[in-house]
Amino acid sequence: MRGKLLDLVLVLGGLVMIAPLVWLVVNALSEPINAFQLPPQWIPNPPTLQNFHQVPGLIPFARMAWNSLQIAVLTTAGALFTSAMAAYAFNRLRFPGRDQIFSVLLAALVVPVQLTVVPIFIMMRWLHLVDTTVAIWLPALVNVFGIFFLRQYISSIPRELDEAAIMDGAGHFWILFRVILPLARPGLTALGIFVFEASWNNFFWPYIFLSTPEKMTLPVGLVSLQGAVGGGPAVVLFAAITLVVLPILILFLIFQRSFIASIATTGLRA
Amino acid sequence: MLNTFVFALSSVVTHIGLGMLLALGVHRTMTRGTKYFVRTAYFFPFLVSWAAVALIWKYVLDPTFGIAAYYLSTTTNWLASPTWALPTLIVVDWWHTIGYTFIILLAGLQTVPAQLHEAARVDGANAWWRFWSVTLPVMSPTIFFATVITFIGAFQIFDPMVIMTQGGPDGATRSIVQYTYEKGFQSFEVGYAAALSLVLFVVIMVVTGLQFRLSRRWVHQ
């Protein structure tokens, strides 16, 4: 009986958690005169898609979505590749200064990205890369956390496997890509999901580096749309937010298990 | 700077507390459907970008047509009130981030061996005592990890302030990263901004170091 009551409380809490999102979608689907009514309407009546049609007129939405996707894919691929290479080197190879370099990397882990933005901004200005998407993905190609995380993962893979491969005449690349990485697949998936999600949702970095609407990513685009909508009813803004949130919701519902595993194992915070 | 401290401290304490309650609630036996719904509902907001979260909540909290004002039947303009703006942002931060804390703690709870609980039960320990002397010690590394990560994250908070309040009213919600941004990229005092970054770095290092030092007293190895 007490268990049922607690379940009820948790479910009600869950409903409160998703209420703002439901409200978002309902208003996005409502005609401007019917939106934002009080008491709140929880079913759009009549539903309409007209707000969605207005989004591209105010901001280059498709362009921004492409930028976000491009940056997220490059960042994820780059971070996975460099992390795997570095993690292998730090775990399996012996070279002078290895442990010292790794300690420096560990120290870099506590340094928040916000602190590096001023020096990186200066570097990007030198390279004439400010206000380009390159400025967003280039510094993200190497991910210190990824190196640390995969090194932990690789160290749990038995060395006998590499030794057997060496006997067969395999080189380091062969061992890494044919022996180690297939075994480290759950770790790679977890890291990949997390890097992708963090990049897709990143606001701080693009907000600082990008100013031309055609070069912006979706989170920055949404905030600029807020200005374009002004003080009027924000149904169009809500439609745009829905377009940004929905793909993640769908991806999450499909890959829920991997998403949750990626949080539980990487413990990375966006 | 003080705002950042207040925000960090209160968000860490409440996050760990609420996250723990949630994790304990979900860890009990419940039907598969309920568990799935509860886990999804609490976790999903974490995947919504801060930009979208901040914009949605700006409308949810709007005193004239927001649902928060309607259901709580007040017309307080929380975000414009110097007293309420910061606590309001803390609540919005719960909504966004609690799912993360909850998943980490839930993963920790699942590592607590059932045999230990059984043994304690045989010895006649009640539920509260079992939580205090079995669950908490076994989970202490997870709680420690969540605390450190939440602290570091809270010190770096930037997005909701910029989008929802621009640091206002009257600086009541300005965070240190936001201040750095204003100095460096709006008034172009790059040297000052770099100095501020360094201060933030030192503070994070000191607080994290302190947490590690104190952890020897309570984290079970």
CSV table of C-alpha atoms in Angstrom, one decimal:
chain,number,residue,atom,x,y,z
A,1,MET,CA,0.0,0.0,0.0
A,2,ARG,CA,2.7,2.4,1.0
A,3,GLY,CA,4.6,1.3,-2.1
A,4,LYS,CA,1.7,2.2,-4.4
A,5,LEU,CA,1.4,5.6,-2.8
A,6,LEU,CA,5.1,6.3,-3.5
A,7,ASP,CA,4.7,5.1,-7.0
A,8,LEU,CA,1.8,7.6,-7.4
A,9,VAL,CA,3.9,10.4,-6.1
A,10,LEU,CA,6.8,9.5,-8.5
A,11,VAL,CA,4.4,9.3,-11.4
A,12,LEU,CA,2.8,12.7,-10.6
A,13,GLY,CA,6.3,14.2,-10.3
A,14,GLY,CA,7.1,12.7,-13.7
A,15,LEU,CA,4.0,14.3,-15.1
A,16,VAL,CA,5.1,17.7,-13.7
A,17,MET,CA,8.5,17.1,-15.3
A,18,ILE,CA,7.2,16.6,-18.8
A,19,ALA,CA,4.4,19.2,-18.5
A,20,PRO,CA,6.6,22.1,-19.8
A,21,LEU,CA,7.5,20.0,-22.8
A,22,VAL,CA,3.8,19.1,-23.5
A,23,TRP,CA,2.9,22.7,-23.2
A,24,LEU,CA,5.7,23.5,-25.7
A,25,VAL,CA,4.4,21.1,-28.3
A,26,VAL,CA,0.7,22.0,-27.8
A,27,ASN,CA,1.4,25.7,-28.3
A,28,ALA,CA,3.6,25.1,-31.3
A,29,LEU,CA,0.6,23.3,-32.9
A,30,SER,CA,-1.9,25.9,-32.0
A,31,GLU,CA,-3.0,28.9,-34.1
A,32,PRO,CA,-1.6,32.1,-32.6
A,33,ILE,CA,-5.0,33.3,-31.3
A,34,ASN,CA,-5.6,30.0,-29.5
A,35,ALA,CA,-2.1,29.7,-28.0
A,36,PHE,CA,-1.1,30.5,-24.4
A,37,GLN,CA,-4.6,30.4,-23.1
A,38,LEU,CA,-5.4,30.2,-19.4
A,39,PRO,CA,-6.5,27.8,-18.1
A,40,PRO,CA,-3.9,26.0,-20.2
A,41,GLN,CA,-5.2,23.9,-23.1
A,42,TRP,CA,-3.5,20.5,-23.1
A,43,ILE,CA,-4.8,19.5,-26.6
A,44,PRO,CA,-4.3,21.9,-29.5
A,45,ASN,CA,-7.7,22.8,-30.9
A,46,PRO,CA,-7.7,22.9,-33.9
A,47,PRO,CA,-4.1,21.6,-34.5
A,48,THR,CA,-2.2,23.5,-37.2
A,49,LEU,CA,1.3,23.3,-38.7
A,50,GLN,CA,1.3,26.9,-39.8
A,51,ASN,CA,3.8,28.0,-37.1
A,52,PHE,CA,6.3,25.6,-38.4
A,53,HIS,CA,6.1,27.0,-41.9
A,54,GLN,CA,7.0,30.5,-40.6
A,55,VAL,CA,10.2,29.4,-38.9
A,56,PRO,CA,12.4,29.4,-42.1
A,57,GLY,CA,11.2,32.9,-42.9
A,58,LEU,CA,12.7,34.3,-39.7
A,59,ILE,CA,15.9,32.3,-39.3
A,60,PRO,CA,17.8,30.0,-41.8
A,61,PHE,CA,16.7,27.0,-39.9
A,62,ALA,CA,17.8,24.3,-42.4
A,63,ARG,CA,21.2,25.9,-42.7
A,64,MET,CA,21.6,26.0,-38.9
A,65,ALA,CA,20.4,22.4,-38.5
A,66,TRP,CA,23.1,21.4,-41.1
A,67,ASN,CA,25.7,23.3,-39.2
A,68,SER,CA,24.8,21.7,-35.9
A,69,LEU,CA,24.8,18.2,-37.5
A,70,GLN,CA,28.1,18.8,-39.3
A,71,ILE,CA,29.8,20.0,-36.2
A,72,ALA,CA,28.4,17.2,-34.1
A,73,VAL,CA,29.5,14.5,-36.5
A,74,LEU,CA,33.0,15.9,-37.0
A,75,THR,CA,33.4,16.4,-33.3
A,76,THR,CA,32.3,12.9,-32.4
A,77,ALA,CA,34.3,11.2,-35.2
A,78,GLY,CA,37.4,13.2,-34.3
A,79,ALA,CA,37.1,12.8,-30.6
A,80,LEU,CA,36.6,9.0,-30.9
A,81,PHE,CA,39.5,8.6,-33.3
A,82,THR,CA,42.1,10.8,-31.3
A,83,SER,CA,40.9,9.4,-28.0
A,84,ALA,CA,41.3,5.8,-29.2
A,85,MET,CA,44.8,6.5,-30.5
A,86,ALA,CA,46.0,8.3,-27.4
A,87,ALA,CA,44.3,5.9,-25.1
A,88,TYR,CA,46.1,3.0,-26.8
A,89,ALA,CA,49.4,4.8,-26.6
A,90,PHE,CA,49.0,5.7,-22.9
A,91,ASN,CA,48.0,2.2,-22.0
A,92,ARG,CA,50.0,-0.1,-24.2
A,93,LEU,CA,53.1,1.7,-25.3
A,94,ARG,CA,56.2,2.6,-23.3
A,95,PHE,CA,57.9,5.9,-24.0
A,96,PRO,CA,59.8,8.4,-22.0
A,97,GLY,CA,57.6,10.8,-20.0
A,98,ARG,CA,54.5,8.8,-20.6
A,99,ASP,CA,53.2,9.0,-17.1
A,100,GLN,CA,54.1,12.6,-16.7
A,101,ILE,CA,52.3,13.6,-19.8
A,102,PHE,CA,49.3,11.6,-18.6
A,103,SER,CA,49.3,13.5,-15.3
A,104,VAL,CA,49.2,16.8,-17.1
A,105,LEU,CA,46.2,15.5,-19.1
A,106,LEU,CA,44.5,14.6,-15.9
A,107,ALA,CA,45.0,18.1,-14.5
A,108,ALA,CA,43.6,19.5,-17.8
A,109,LEU,CA,40.4,17.5,-17.0
A,110,VAL,CA,39.5,19.8,-14.2
A,111,VAL,CA,40.0,22.9,-16.3
A,112,PRO,CA,36.6,24.0,-17.5
A,113,VAL,CA,36.3,24.8,-21.3
A,114,GLN,CA,35.1,28.3,-20.3
A,115,LEU,CA,38.6,29.1,-19.2
A,116,THR,CA,40.2,28.2,-22.5
A,117,VAL,CA,37.8,30.4,-24.5
A,118,VAL,CA,39.8,33.6,-24.3
A,119,PRO,CA,43.1,32.1,-25.5
A,120,ILE,CA,41.4,30.0,-28.2
A,121,PHE,CA,39.5,33.0,-29.4
A,122,ILE,CA,42.7,34.9,-29.9
A,123,MET,CA,44.2,31.9,-31.8
A,124,MET,CA,41.1,31.7,-34.0
A,125,ARG,CA,41.3,35.4,-34.8
A,126,TRP,CA,44.9,34.9,-35.9
A,127,LEU,CA,43.9,32.0,-38.1
A,128,HIS,CA,40.9,34.1,-39.4
A,129,LEU,CA,38.5,31.4,-38.3
A,130,VAL,CA,36.2,33.5,-36.0
A,131,ASP,CA,32.6,33.2,-37.2
A,132,THR,CA,33.2,29.9,-39.0
A,133,THR,CA,32.0,26.5,-38.0
A,134,VAL,CA,35.7,25.4,-38.1
A,135,ALA,CA,36.2,27.4,-34.9
A,136,ILE,CA,33.7,25.1,-33.1
A,137,TRP,CA,34.8,21.7,-34.2
A,138,LEU,CA,38.6,22.1,-34.5
A,139,PRO,CA,39.3,22.6,-30.8
A,140,ALA,CA,36.9,19.7,-30.0
A,141,LEU,CA,38.7,17.1,-32.1
A,142,VAL,CA,40.8,16.2,-29.1
A,143,ASN,CA,38.8,15.4,-26.0
A,144,VAL,CA,40.8,14.9,-22.9
A,145,PHE,CA,38.0,13.2,-21.0
A,146,GLY,CA,37.7,10.8,-23.9
A,147,ILE,CA,41.4,9.8,-23.7
A,148,PHE,CA,41.0,9.2,-20.0
A,149,PHE,CA,37.8,7.3,-20.3
A,150,LEU,CA,39.0,5.0,-23.1
A,151,ARG,CA,42.3,4.4,-21.4
A,152,GLN,CA,40.4,3.0,-18.4
A,153,TYR,CA,38.4,0.9,-20.8
A,154,ILE,CA,41.4,-0.4,-22.7
A,155,SER,CA,43.3,-1.3,-19.6
A,156,SER,CA,40.6,-3.8,-18.8
A,157,ILE,CA,41.3,-5.7,-22.1
A,158,PRO,CA,43.7,-8.6,-21.5
A,159,ARG,CA,47.2,-8.0,-22.9
A,160,GLU,CA,47.5,-11.6,-23.9
A,161,LEU,CA,45.3,-10.7,-26.9
A,162,ASP,CA,47.8,-8.1,-28.2
A,163,GLU,CA,50.7,-10.6,-27.5
A,164,ALA,CA,49.0,-13.2,-29.6
A,165,ALA,CA,48.5,-10.6,-32.4
A,166,ILE,CA,52.2,-9.6,-32.2
A,167,MET,CA,53.1,-13.3,-32.6
A,168,ASP,CA,51.1,-13.3,-35.8
A,169,GLY,CA,53.2,-10.3,-36.9
A,170,ALA,CA,50.6,-7.5,-36.4
A,171,GLY,CA,51.6,-3.9,-36.0
A,172,HIS,CA,50.2,-1.3,-33.6
A,173,PHE,CA,47.5,-0.1,-36.0
A,174,TRP,CA,46.3,-3.6,-36.7
A,175,ILE,CA,46.1,-4.4,-32.9
A,176,LEU,CA,44.3,-1.2,-32.1
A,177,PHE,CA,41.7,-1.4,-34.9
A,178,ARG,CA,41.3,-5.1,-35.2
A,179,VAL,CA,41.8,-6.4,-31.6
A,180,ILE,CA,41.2,-3.6,-29.1
A,181,LEU,CA,38.5,-1.4,-30.6
A,182,PRO,CA,36.1,-4.2,-31.4
A,183,LEU,CA,36.3,-5.2,-27.8
A,184,ALA,CA,35.9,-1.7,-26.5
A,185,ARG,CA,32.7,-1.1,-28.5
A,186,PRO,CA,30.4,-0.4,-25.5
A,187,GLY,CA,32.9,2.2,-24.3
A,188,LEU,CA,33.1,3.8,-27.7
A,189,THR,CA,29.3,3.9,-28.0
A,190,ALA,CA,28.9,5.5,-24.6
A,191,LEU,CA,31.5,8.1,-25.3
A,192,GLY,CA,30.2,8.7,-28.9
A,193,ILE,CA,26.6,9.3,-27.7
A,194,PHE,CA,27.8,11.7,-25.1
A,195,VAL,CA,30.1,13.7,-27.3
A,196,PHE,CA,27.4,14.0,-29.9
A,197,GLU,CA,24.7,15.1,-27.5
A,198,ALA,CA,27.0,17.6,-25.8
A,199,SER,CA,28.0,19.1,-29.2
A,200,TRP,CA,24.4,19.2,-30.5
A,201,ASN,CA,23.3,21.1,-27.4
A,202,ASN,CA,26.4,23.3,-26.9
A,203,PHE,CA,25.5,26.9,-26.5
A,204,PHE,CA,28.5,28.7,-24.9
A,205,TRP,CA,31.1,28.0,-27.6
A,206,PRO,CA,28.9,28.8,-30.7
A,207,TYR,CA,27.4,31.8,-28.9
A,208,ILE,CA,30.9,33.3,-28.6
A,209,PHE,CA,32.4,32.4,-32.0
A,210,LEU,CA,29.5,32.7,-34.4
A,211,SER,CA,27.7,35.9,-35.4
A,212,THR,CA,26.4,35.4,-38.9
A,213,PRO,CA,22.9,33.7,-38.9
A,214,GLU,CA,24.0,31.4,-41.8
A,215,LYS,CA,26.8,30.0,-39.7
A,216,MET,CA,25.0,29.6,-36.4
A,217,THR,CA,24.0,26.3,-34.8
A,218,LEU,CA,20.5,25.6,-33.6
A,219,PRO,CA,20.8,26.5,-29.9
A,220,VAL,CA,22.2,29.9,-30.8
A,221,GLY,CA,19.7,30.2,-33.6
A,222,LEU,CA,16.8,29.7,-31.2
A,223,VAL,CA,18.1,32.5,-29.0
A,224,SER,CA,18.4,34.8,-31.9
A,225,LEU,CA,14.9,33.9,-33.0
A,226,GLN,CA,13.6,35.1,-29.7
A,227,GLY,CA,14.7,38.5,-30.7
A,228,ALA,CA,13.1,38.2,-34.1
A,229,VAL,CA,9.8,37.2,-32.6
A,230,GLY,CA,9.9,40.2,-30.2
A,231,GLY,CA,7.3,40.6,-27.5
A,232,GLY,CA,4.4,39.0,-29.6
A,233,PRO,CA,3.0,35.6,-29.0
A,234,ALA,CA,5.9,33.2,-29.3
A,235,VAL,CA,4.1,30.4,-31.2
A,236,VAL,CA,6.7,30.5,-33.9
A,237,LEU,CA,9.5,30.3,-31.4
A,238,PHE,CA,7.8,27.3,-29.8
A,239,ALA,CA,7.5,25.7,-33.2
A,240,ALA,CA,11.3,26.1,-33.7
A,241,ILE,CA,12.1,24.8,-30.3
A,242,THR,CA,9.9,21.8,-30.9
A,243,LEU,CA,11.8,21.1,-34.2
A,244,VAL,CA,15.1,21.1,-32.2
A,245,VAL,CA,13.9,19.0,-29.2
A,246,LEU,CA,11.9,16.4,-31.1
A,247,PRO,CA,14.8,14.6,-32.9
A,248,ILE,CA,16.6,14.2,-29.6
A,249,LEU,CA,13.4,12.9,-28.0
A,250,ILE,CA,12.9,10.3,-30.8
A,251,LEU,CA,16.6,9.3,-30.7
A,252,PHE,CA,16.3,8.9,-27.0
A,253,LEU,CA,13.2,6.8,-27.1
A,254,ILE,CA,14.9,4.5,-29.6
A,255,PHE,CA,18.2,4.2,-27.9
A,256,GLN,CA,17.1,4.7,-24.4
A,257,ARG,CA,19.3,1.9,-23.0
A,258,SER,CA,22.5,3.2,-24.6
A,259,PHE,CA,21.8,6.8,-23.6
A,260,ILE,CA,21.3,5.9,-20.0
A,261,ALA,CA,24.3,3.5,-20.0
A,262,SER,CA,26.4,6.3,-21.5
A,263,ILE,CA,25.6,8.6,-18.6
A,264,ALA,CA,26.0,5.9,-16.0
A,265,THR,CA,29.4,4.8,-17.3
A,266,THR,CA,31.0,8.0,-18.6
A,267,GLY,CA,29.6,10.3,-15.9
A,268,LEU,CA,30.3,13.2,-18.1
A,269,ARG,CA,28.3,16.3,-17.7
A,270,ALA,CA,27.4,18.5,-20.7
B,1,MET,CA,31.1,35.7,-7.6
B,2,LEU,CA,28.9,35.4,-4.5
B,3,ASN,CA,26.0,34.5,-6.8
B,4,THR,CA,28.1,31.7,-8.3
B,5,PHE,CA,28.9,30.4,-4.8
B,6,VAL,CA,25.3,30.5,-3.6
B,7,PHE,CA,24.1,28.9,-6.8
B,8,ALA,CA,26.8,26.2,-6.6
B,9,LEU,CA,26.3,25.3,-3.0
B,10,SER,CA,22.5,25.2,-3.0
B,11,SER,CA,22.4,23.4,-6.3
B,12,VAL,CA,24.8,20.7,-5.1
B,13,VAL,CA,23.0,20.1,-1.8
B,14,THR,CA,19.6,20.0,-3.4
B,15,HIS,CA,20.7,18.0,-6.4
B,16,ILE,CA,22.3,15.2,-4.4
B,17,GLY,CA,19.4,15.2,-1.9
B,18,LEU,CA,16.6,15.1,-4.5
B,19,GLY,CA,18.5,12.8,-6.8
B,20,MET,CA,19.0,10.4,-3.9
B,21,LEU,CA,15.4,10.4,-3.0
B,22,LEU,CA,14.4,9.8,-6.6
B,23,ALA,CA,17.0,7.0,-7.1
B,24,LEU,CA,15.8,5.3,-3.9
B,25,GLY,CA,12.2,5.7,-5.0
B,26,VAL,CA,12.9,4.1,-8.4
B,27,HIS,CA,15.2,1.4,-7.1
B,28,ARG,CA,12.4,-0.3,-5.2
B,29,THR,CA,10.2,-2.8,-6.8
B,30,MET,CA,7.7,-1.2,-9.1
B,31,THR,CA,6.0,-2.4,-12.3
B,32,ARG,CA,8.1,-2.2,-15.5
B,33,GLY,CA,5.8,0.3,-17.0
B,34,THR,CA,5.9,2.7,-14.1
B,35,LYS,CA,9.7,2.4,-13.9
B,36,TYR,CA,10.1,3.1,-17.6
B,37,PHE,CA,7.8,6.1,-17.4
B,38,VAL,CA,9.4,7.6,-14.3
B,39,ARG,CA,12.9,7.1,-15.5
B,40,THR,CA,12.2,8.6,-18.9
B,41,ALA,CA,10.2,11.5,-17.5
B,42,TYR,CA,12.9,12.6,-15.1
B,43,PHE,CA,15.8,12.0,-17.4
B,44,PHE,CA,14.6,13.5,-20.6
B,45,PRO,CA,14.9,17.2,-19.7
B,46,PHE,CA,18.6,16.6,-19.3
B,47,LEU,CA,18.9,16.0,-23.1
B,48,VAL,CA,17.2,19.2,-24.0
B,49,SER,CA,19.8,21.9,-24.7
B,50,TRP,CA,20.1,24.7,-22.1
B,51,ALA,CA,19.1,27.2,-24.8
B,52,ALA,CA,15.8,25.4,-25.4
B,53,VAL,CA,15.2,24.9,-21.6
B,54,ALA,CA,15.9,28.5,-20.8
B,55,LEU,CA,13.5,29.8,-23.6
B,56,ILE,CA,10.7,27.3,-22.6
B,57,TRP,CA,11.0,28.3,-18.9
B,58,LYS,CA,11.0,32.0,-19.7
B,59,TYR,CA,7.4,31.4,-21.0
B,60,VAL,CA,6.4,28.9,-18.3
B,61,LEU,CA,7.3,31.5,-15.7
B,62,ASP,CA,5.8,34.4,-17.5
B,63,PRO,CA,3.5,36.2,-14.9
B,64,THR,CA,0.6,36.8,-17.4
B,65,PHE,CA,0.3,33.7,-19.6
B,66,GLY,CA,2.7,31.2,-18.1
B,67,ILE,CA,1.5,27.9,-16.7
B,68,ALA,CA,3.5,28.2,-13.5
B,69,ALA,CA,1.8,31.5,-12.5
B,70,TYR,CA,-1.6,29.9,-13.3
B,71,TYR,CA,-1.2,26.7,-11.3
B,72,LEU,CA,0.5,28.4,-8.4
B,73,SER,CA,-2.1,31.3,-8.7
B,74,THR,CA,0.4,34.1,-8.2
B,75,THR,CA,1.4,37.0,-10.4
B,76,THR,CA,5.0,37.2,-9.1
B,77,ASN,CA,7.4,38.0,-11.8
B,78,TRP,CA,10.1,35.7,-10.4
B,79,LEU,CA,12.8,36.4,-13.0
B,80,ALA,CA,12.5,40.2,-12.5
B,81,SER,CA,12.6,40.0,-8.7
B,82,PRO,CA,16.0,40.5,-7.2
B,83,THR,CA,15.1,38.1,-4.3
B,84,TRP,CA,13.5,35.4,-6.4
B,85,ALA,CA,15.5,35.4,-9.6
B,86,LEU,CA,18.4,33.2,-8.3
B,87,PRO,CA,16.2,30.7,-6.5
B,88,THR,CA,14.1,30.4,-9.6
B,89,LEU,CA,17.1,29.6,-11.7
B,90,ILE,CA,18.1,26.9,-9.2
B,91,VAL,CA,14.7,25.3,-9.7
B,92,VAL,CA,15.0,25.5,-13.5
B,93,ASP,CA,18.4,23.9,-13.1
B,94,TRP,CA,16.8,21.0,-11.1
B,95,TRP,CA,14.4,20.5,-13.9
B,96,HIS,CA,17.2,20.3,-16.4
B,97,THR,CA,19.9,18.4,-14.5
B,98,ILE,CA,18.2,16.3,-11.8
B,99,GLY,CA,17.8,13.4,-14.3
B,100,TYR,CA,21.6,13.2,-14.6
B,101,THR,CA,22.3,13.1,-10.9
B,102,PHE,CA,19.5,10.6,-10.5
B,103,ILE,CA,20.9,8.2,-13.2
B,104,ILE,CA,24.4,8.4,-11.6
B,105,LEU,CA,23.1,7.6,-8.2
B,106,LEU,CA,20.8,4.9,-9.4
B,107,ALA,CA,23.7,3.2,-11.1
B,108,GLY,CA,25.5,3.5,-7.7
B,109,LEU,CA,22.6,2.0,-5.9
B,110,GLN,CA,22.6,-1.0,-8.2
B,111,THR,CA,26.1,-1.8,-7.1
B,112,VAL,CA,25.0,-2.3,-3.5
B,113,PRO,CA,25.1,-6.1,-2.9
B,114,ALA,CA,21.8,-7.6,-1.9
B,115,GLN,CA,23.5,-10.0,0.5
B,116,LEU,CA,24.6,-7.1,2.7
B,117,HIS,CA,21.0,-5.9,3.0
B,118,GLU,CA,19.9,-9.5,3.8
B,119,ALA,CA,22.5,-9.8,6.5
B,120,ALA,CA,21.5,-6.5,8.1
B,121,ARG,CA,17.8,-7.6,8.0
B,122,VAL,CA,18.7,-10.8,9.7
B,123,ASP,CA,20.5,-8.8,12.4
B,124,GLY,CA,17.2,-6.9,12.9
B,125,ALA,CA,18.1,-3.6,11.3
B,126,ASN,CA,15.1,-1.5,10.3
B,127,ALA,CA,14.9,0.3,6.8
B,128,TRP,CA,16.4,3.6,8.0
B,129,TRP,CA,19.3,1.9,9.7
B,130,ARG,CA,19.9,-0.3,6.7
B,131,PHE,CA,20.1,2.8,4.5
B,132,TRP,CA,22.4,4.6,6.9
B,133,SER,CA,24.8,1.8,7.6
B,134,VAL,CA,24.7,-0.3,4.5
B,135,THR,CA,23.6,1.7,1.4
B,136,LEU,CA,25.3,5.0,2.2
B,137,PRO,CA,28.8,3.6,2.9
B,138,VAL,CA,28.8,1.3,-0.1
B,139,MET,CA,27.5,4.2,-2.3
B,140,SER,CA,29.8,6.9,-0.9
B,141,PRO,CA,32.2,6.8,-3.9
B,142,THR,CA,29.3,7.4,-6.2
B,143,ILE,CA,27.9,10.2,-4.1
B,144,PHE,CA,31.4,11.8,-3.9
B,145,PHE,CA,31.8,11.6,-7.6
B,146,ALA,CA,28.3,13.2,-8.2
B,147,THR,CA,29.1,16.0,-5.7
B,148,VAL,CA,32.4,16.9,-7.3
B,149,ILE,CA,31.0,16.9,-10.8
B,150,THR,CA,27.9,18.9,-9.8
B,151,PHE,CA,30.1,21.5,-8.1
B,152,ILE,CA,32.4,21.9,-11.1
B,153,GLY,CA,29.3,22.2,-13.4
B,154,ALA,CA,27.6,24.7,-11.1
B,155,PHE,CA,30.7,27.0,-11.1
B,156,GLN,CA,30.6,27.0,-14.9
B,157,ILE,CA,26.9,27.9,-15.3
B,158,PHE,CA,26.4,30.5,-18.0
B,159,ASP,CA,23.6,29.6,-20.5
B,160,PRO,CA,20.4,30.1,-18.4
B,161,MET,CA,21.6,33.4,-17.0
B,162,VAL,CA,22.5,34.8,-20.4
B,163,ILE,CA,19.2,33.7,-22.0
B,164,MET,CA,16.8,34.2,-19.2
B,165,THR,CA,17.9,37.2,-17.1
B,166,GLN,CA,21.0,38.7,-18.7
B,167,GLY,CA,22.4,38.5,-15.2
B,168,GLY,CA,19.7,40.8,-13.9
B,169,PRO,CA,17.8,42.1,-12.1
B,170,ASP,CA,20.6,44.4,-11.0
B,171,GLY,CA,23.2,41.6,-11.2
B,172,ALA,CA,21.3,39.3,-8.9
B,173,THR,CA,21.9,36.3,-11.2
B,174,ARG,CA,25.2,37.2,-12.9
B,175,SER,CA,27.6,34.2,-12.8
B,176,ILE,CA,31.3,34.4,-12.9
B,177,VAL,CA,31.6,32.9,-16.4
B,178,GLN,CA,29.0,35.4,-17.6
B,179,TYR,CA,30.9,38.3,-16.1
B,180,THR,CA,34.1,37.0,-17.8
B,181,TYR,CA,32.2,36.9,-21.1
B,182,GLU,CA,30.9,40.4,-20.7
B,183,LYS,CA,34.3,41.7,-19.9
B,184,GLY,CA,36.1,39.8,-22.6
B,185,PHE,CA,33.7,39.8,-25.5
B,186,GLN,CA,31.5,42.8,-24.9
B,187,SER,CA,33.8,45.5,-23.4
B,188,PHE,CA,36.9,43.8,-24.9
B,189,GLU,CA,39.0,43.9,-21.7
B,190,VAL,CA,40.7,40.7,-22.6
B,191,GLY,CA,43.3,40.9,-19.9
B,192,TYR,CA,40.7,41.4,-17.2
B,193,ALA,CA,38.7,38.5,-18.6
B,194,ALA,CA,41.8,36.2,-18.6
B,195,ALA,CA,42.5,37.2,-15.0
B,196,LEU,CA,38.9,36.3,-14.0
B,197,SER,CA,39.2,33.0,-15.7
B,198,LEU,CA,42.3,32.3,-13.7
B,199,VAL,CA,40.5,33.2,-10.5
B,200,LEU,CA,37.7,30.7,-11.4
B,201,PHE,CA,40.3,28.1,-12.1
B,202,VAL,CA,42.0,28.6,-8.7
B,203,VAL,CA,38.6,28.5,-6.9
B,204,ILE,CA,37.6,25.2,-8.7
B,205,MET,CA,41.0,23.7,-7.9
B,206,VAL,CA,40.8,24.7,-4.2
B,207,VAL,CA,37.2,23.5,-3.8
B,208,THR,CA,37.8,20.2,-5.6
B,209,GLY,CA,41.0,19.7,-3.6
B,210,LEU,CA,39.1,20.4,-0.4
B,211,GLN,CA,36.4,17.9,-1.4
B,212,PHE,CA,39.1,15.2,-2.0
B,213,ARG,CA,40.7,16.0,1.4
B,214,LEU,CA,37.4,15.8,3.3
B,215,SER,CA,36.4,12.8,1.3
B,216,ARG,CA,38.9,10.7,3.3
B,217,ARG,CA,36.7,11.1,6.3
B,218,TRP,CA,33.5,9.8,4.8
B,219,VAL,CA,34.2,8.0,1.5
B,220,HIS,CA,34.4,4.3,1.9
B,221,GLN,CA,37.3,2.8,0.0
